[in-house]
Amino acid sequence: MKIEANKFVAVSYDLNVGDDKERELMEKATKENPLTFIGGMGMMLDAFERNLNGLSKGDKFEFTLTPEEAYGEYNDEHLIDLPKNLFEVEGKFDTDIVYEGNIVPMLDTNGNRLNGMVVSIGDDSVKMDFNHPLAGETLYFSGEVLEVREATAEEIAALAAPSCGCGCSGCDSEEGGCSSSNGCGSGCGCNE
């Protein structure tokens, strides 16, 4: 069976970034903890899936994604100073969430969820970077296809369920938001 749309896929891989002379391991999916997805469901970068399409269990792969194929070029306009009072809870600046290097889930003016990394904290403002952490990077993937099979109706339905975009398995409509029962921790922020 070959990787294509609606197939359940499991792969192990190393993701390196950097130039040809010096690369740094950025992410690793092992045989014990593989990356799993269903082809054609929009779970992965299009170029990532294109490079895997047609491969079968046991096939090894190695490919490169340019910034344009991956997360785009780094954009200085996505580095923004926000008023410090936006990060107050009950009148106090939230140091449990807002500290240098932390990723903070936020909403833009249209209500879209996005993540920003805290770059620095000043007297009156917080500098946030809303670029993807891998923006501007060339991605070097190498790995192996561990499994390819038909996706079950349940797996496809779970992916089609509403999601809040925080990495949980979908919002719990009975509770009106995300909960620990569907993989969302207290930091999810979907009920805010």
Tab-separated table of C-alpha atoms in Angstrom:
chain	number	residue	atom	x	y	z
A	1	MET	CA	0.000	0.000	0.000
A	2	LYS	CA	1.300	3.437	-0.922
A	3	ILE	CA	0.924	6.802	0.833
A	4	GLU	CA	-1.914	8.842	-0.691
A	5	ALA	CA	-5.011	10.751	0.393
A	6	ASN	CA	-7.042	9.177	3.211
A	7	LYS	CA	-4.299	6.715	4.171
A	8	PHE	CA	-3.137	6.516	7.775
A	9	VAL	CA	0.642	7.067	7.826
A	10	ALA	CA	3.288	6.609	10.517
A	11	VAL	CA	6.870	7.775	9.925
A	12	SER	CA	10.048	8.182	11.917
A	13	TYR	CA	12.291	11.082	10.925
A	14	ASP	CA	15.000	13.540	11.841
A	15	LEU	CA	14.409	17.200	11.009
A	16	ASN	CA	17.574	19.272	10.698
A	17	VAL	CA	17.891	22.986	9.966
A	18	GLY	CA	20.842	25.150	9.022
A	19	ASP	CA	23.121	25.391	6.032
A	20	ASP	CA	24.966	22.632	4.182
A	21	LYS	CA	28.052	23.002	6.398
A	22	GLU	CA	26.413	23.092	9.797
A	23	ARG	CA	23.029	21.547	10.529
A	24	GLU	CA	21.239	21.293	13.852
A	25	LEU	CA	18.781	18.553	14.827
A	26	MET	CA	15.529	20.406	15.470
A	27	GLU	CA	13.028	17.574	15.878
A	28	LYS	CA	12.946	13.798	15.933
A	29	ALA	CA	10.116	11.278	15.585
A	30	THR	CA	11.214	7.792	16.635
A	31	LYS	CA	9.889	4.318	15.834
A	32	GLU	CA	8.580	4.204	19.404
A	33	ASN	CA	6.903	7.616	19.093
A	34	PRO	CA	6.313	8.197	15.366
A	35	LEU	CA	4.615	11.041	13.568
A	36	THR	CA	1.153	9.878	12.495
A	37	PHE	CA	-1.237	11.592	10.125
A	38	ILE	CA	-3.876	10.934	7.504
A	39	GLY	CA	-2.862	11.940	4.001
A	40	GLY	CA	-4.779	14.744	2.334
A	41	MET	CA	-6.433	16.003	5.533
A	42	GLY	CA	-4.371	19.203	5.796
A	43	MET	CA	-2.512	17.986	8.878
A	44	MET	CA	0.945	18.370	7.355
A	45	LEU	CA	2.725	20.841	5.113
A	46	ASP	CA	1.667	20.226	1.495
A	47	ALA	CA	5.290	19.880	0.367
A	48	PHE	CA	5.985	17.359	3.161
A	49	GLU	CA	3.094	15.174	1.977
A	50	ARG	CA	4.076	15.546	-1.711
A	51	ASN	CA	7.529	14.168	-0.885
A	52	LEU	CA	6.026	11.138	0.888
A	53	ASN	CA	3.221	10.356	-1.576
A	54	GLY	CA	3.777	7.038	-3.332
A	55	LEU	CA	6.073	5.605	-0.647
A	56	SER	CA	5.303	2.304	1.105
A	57	LYS	CA	6.069	0.728	4.478
A	58	GLY	CA	9.826	0.263	4.847
A	59	ASP	CA	10.756	2.947	2.296
A	60	LYS	CA	13.374	5.436	3.439
A	61	PHE	CA	13.159	9.108	2.477
A	62	GLU	CA	15.344	12.179	2.405
A	63	PHE	CA	14.226	15.565	1.113
A	64	THR	CA	14.623	19.299	1.624
A	65	LEU	CA	11.904	21.948	1.984
A	66	THR	CA	12.738	25.573	1.258
A	67	PRO	CA	11.294	28.303	3.489
A	68	GLU	CA	8.704	29.022	0.761
A	69	GLU	CA	7.571	25.373	0.844
A	70	ALA	CA	7.594	25.257	4.648
A	71	TYR	CA	6.865	28.197	6.971
A	72	GLY	CA	7.845	31.175	4.814
A	73	GLU	CA	10.600	33.704	5.228
A	74	TYR	CA	11.152	35.421	8.555
A	75	ASN	CA	9.121	38.641	8.540
A	76	ASP	CA	10.269	41.528	10.766
A	77	GLU	CA	6.705	42.912	10.655
A	78	HIS	CA	5.614	39.936	12.786
A	79	LEU	CA	7.778	41.229	15.640
A	80	ILE	CA	5.319	43.377	17.612
A	81	ASP	CA	5.340	45.422	20.821
A	82	LEU	CA	2.112	44.912	22.776
A	83	PRO	CA	0.964	46.892	25.802
A	84	LYS	CA	1.960	45.112	28.983
A	85	ASN	CA	-1.523	45.511	30.453
A	86	LEU	CA	-2.858	43.009	27.866
A	87	PHE	CA	-1.122	40.335	29.925
A	88	GLU	CA	-2.675	41.207	33.271
A	89	VAL	CA	-4.879	38.818	35.207
A	90	GLU	CA	-6.919	40.429	37.978
A	91	GLY	CA	-4.775	43.567	37.700
A	92	LYS	CA	-1.410	41.762	37.944
A	93	PHE	CA	1.074	40.998	35.159
A	94	ASP	CA	0.970	37.221	34.532
A	95	THR	CA	4.585	36.098	35.068
A	96	ASP	CA	3.509	32.436	35.090
A	97	ILE	CA	2.718	32.642	31.357
A	98	VAL	CA	4.579	35.702	30.076
A	99	TYR	CA	8.330	35.227	30.298
A	100	GLU	CA	11.111	35.393	27.724
A	101	GLY	CA	11.130	32.424	25.379
A	102	ASN	CA	7.629	31.207	26.245
A	103	ILE	CA	5.037	30.631	23.532
A	104	VAL	CA	1.759	32.361	24.390
A	105	PRO	CA	-1.547	31.576	22.596
A	106	MET	CA	-3.335	34.771	21.554
A	107	LEU	CA	-6.140	36.080	19.360
A	108	ASP	CA	-5.700	38.581	16.540
A	109	THR	CA	-8.215	41.390	15.879
A	110	ASN	CA	-10.295	38.993	13.730
A	111	GLY	CA	-10.522	36.354	16.471
A	112	ASN	CA	-8.003	34.010	14.842
A	113	ARG	CA	-5.834	32.009	17.223
A	114	LEU	CA	-2.074	32.365	16.843
A	115	ASN	CA	0.994	31.728	18.916
A	116	GLY	CA	3.600	34.325	19.772
A	117	MET	CA	6.958	33.906	21.438
A	118	VAL	CA	7.857	36.384	24.177
A	119	VAL	CA	11.092	38.062	23.037
A	120	SER	CA	11.473	40.630	25.810
A	121	ILE	CA	9.524	42.344	28.562
A	122	GLY	CA	9.891	46.080	29.034
A	123	ASP	CA	8.445	48.556	31.531
A	124	ASP	CA	5.304	49.211	29.459
A	125	SER	CA	5.333	46.618	26.665
A	126	VAL	CA	5.998	43.009	25.732
A	127	LYS	CA	7.822	42.276	22.460
A	128	MET	CA	6.225	39.269	20.765
A	129	ASP	CA	7.407	37.329	17.715
A	130	PHE	CA	4.512	35.905	15.691
A	131	ASN	CA	6.713	34.256	13.060
A	132	HIS	CA	6.601	30.464	13.030
A	133	PRO	CA	9.637	29.182	14.990
A	134	LEU	CA	10.953	27.655	11.739
A	135	ALA	CA	10.259	30.690	9.516
A	136	GLY	CA	13.197	31.388	7.231
A	137	GLU	CA	14.675	27.928	7.759
A	138	THR	CA	15.408	25.291	5.136
A	139	LEU	CA	14.155	21.963	6.504
A	140	TYR	CA	16.094	18.739	5.922
A	141	PHE	CA	14.031	15.582	6.531
A	142	SER	CA	15.353	12.022	6.585
A	143	GLY	CA	13.433	9.024	7.820
A	144	GLU	CA	11.477	5.859	7.189
A	145	VAL	CA	7.851	4.957	6.515
A	146	LEU	CA	6.724	2.697	9.370
A	147	GLU	CA	3.074	2.115	8.479
A	148	VAL	CA	0.610	2.806	5.680
A	149	ARG	CA	-2.987	1.565	5.930
A	150	GLU	CA	-6.538	2.612	5.253
A	151	ALA	CA	-7.688	5.240	7.737
A	152	THR	CA	-10.719	4.196	9.749
A	153	ALA	CA	-13.957	6.165	9.582
A	154	GLU	CA	-13.440	7.026	13.261
A	155	GLU	CA	-9.960	8.458	12.593
A	156	ILE	CA	-11.247	10.590	9.720
A	157	ALA	CA	-14.274	11.755	11.748
A	158	ALA	CA	-12.031	12.728	14.677
A	159	LEU	CA	-9.995	14.953	12.360
A	160	ALA	CA	-13.102	16.514	10.870
A	161	ALA	CA	-14.385	17.473	14.355
A	162	PRO	CA	-14.080	21.126	15.358
A	163	SER	CA	-10.688	21.951	16.798
A	164	CYS	CA	-9.575	24.929	18.788
A	165	GLY	CA	-6.071	24.889	17.312
A	166	CYS	CA	-4.182	24.285	20.541
A	167	GLY	CA	-3.136	20.737	19.819
A	168	CYS	CA	-5.975	18.917	21.517
A	169	SER	CA	-8.124	16.374	19.730
A	170	GLY	CA	-11.033	18.737	19.267
A	171	CYS	CA	-13.363	20.851	21.288
A	172	ASP	CA	-15.882	19.043	23.414
A	173	SER	CA	-19.230	20.331	22.220
A	174	GLU	CA	-21.055	19.041	25.302
A	175	GLU	CA	-18.884	21.154	27.565
A	176	GLY	CA	-18.710	24.057	25.123
A	177	GLY	CA	-14.942	24.007	24.800
A	178	CYS	CA	-11.810	22.018	25.362
A	179	SER	CA	-11.374	19.776	28.342
A	180	SER	CA	-8.881	17.349	29.784
A	181	SER	CA	-10.989	14.487	28.394
A	182	ASN	CA	-9.958	15.357	24.835
A	183	GLY	CA	-6.298	16.059	25.471
A	184	CYS	CA	-6.389	19.758	26.343
A	185	GLY	CA	-4.443	20.830	29.353
A	186	SER	CA	-5.153	23.835	31.517
A	187	GLY	CA	-2.999	26.024	29.249
A	188	CYS	CA	-5.157	25.406	26.192
A	189	GLY	CA	-6.979	28.716	26.457
A	190	CYS	CA	-9.965	27.622	24.335
A	191	ASN	CA	-12.417	28.469	27.064
A	192	GLU	CA	-11.131	31.992	27.525
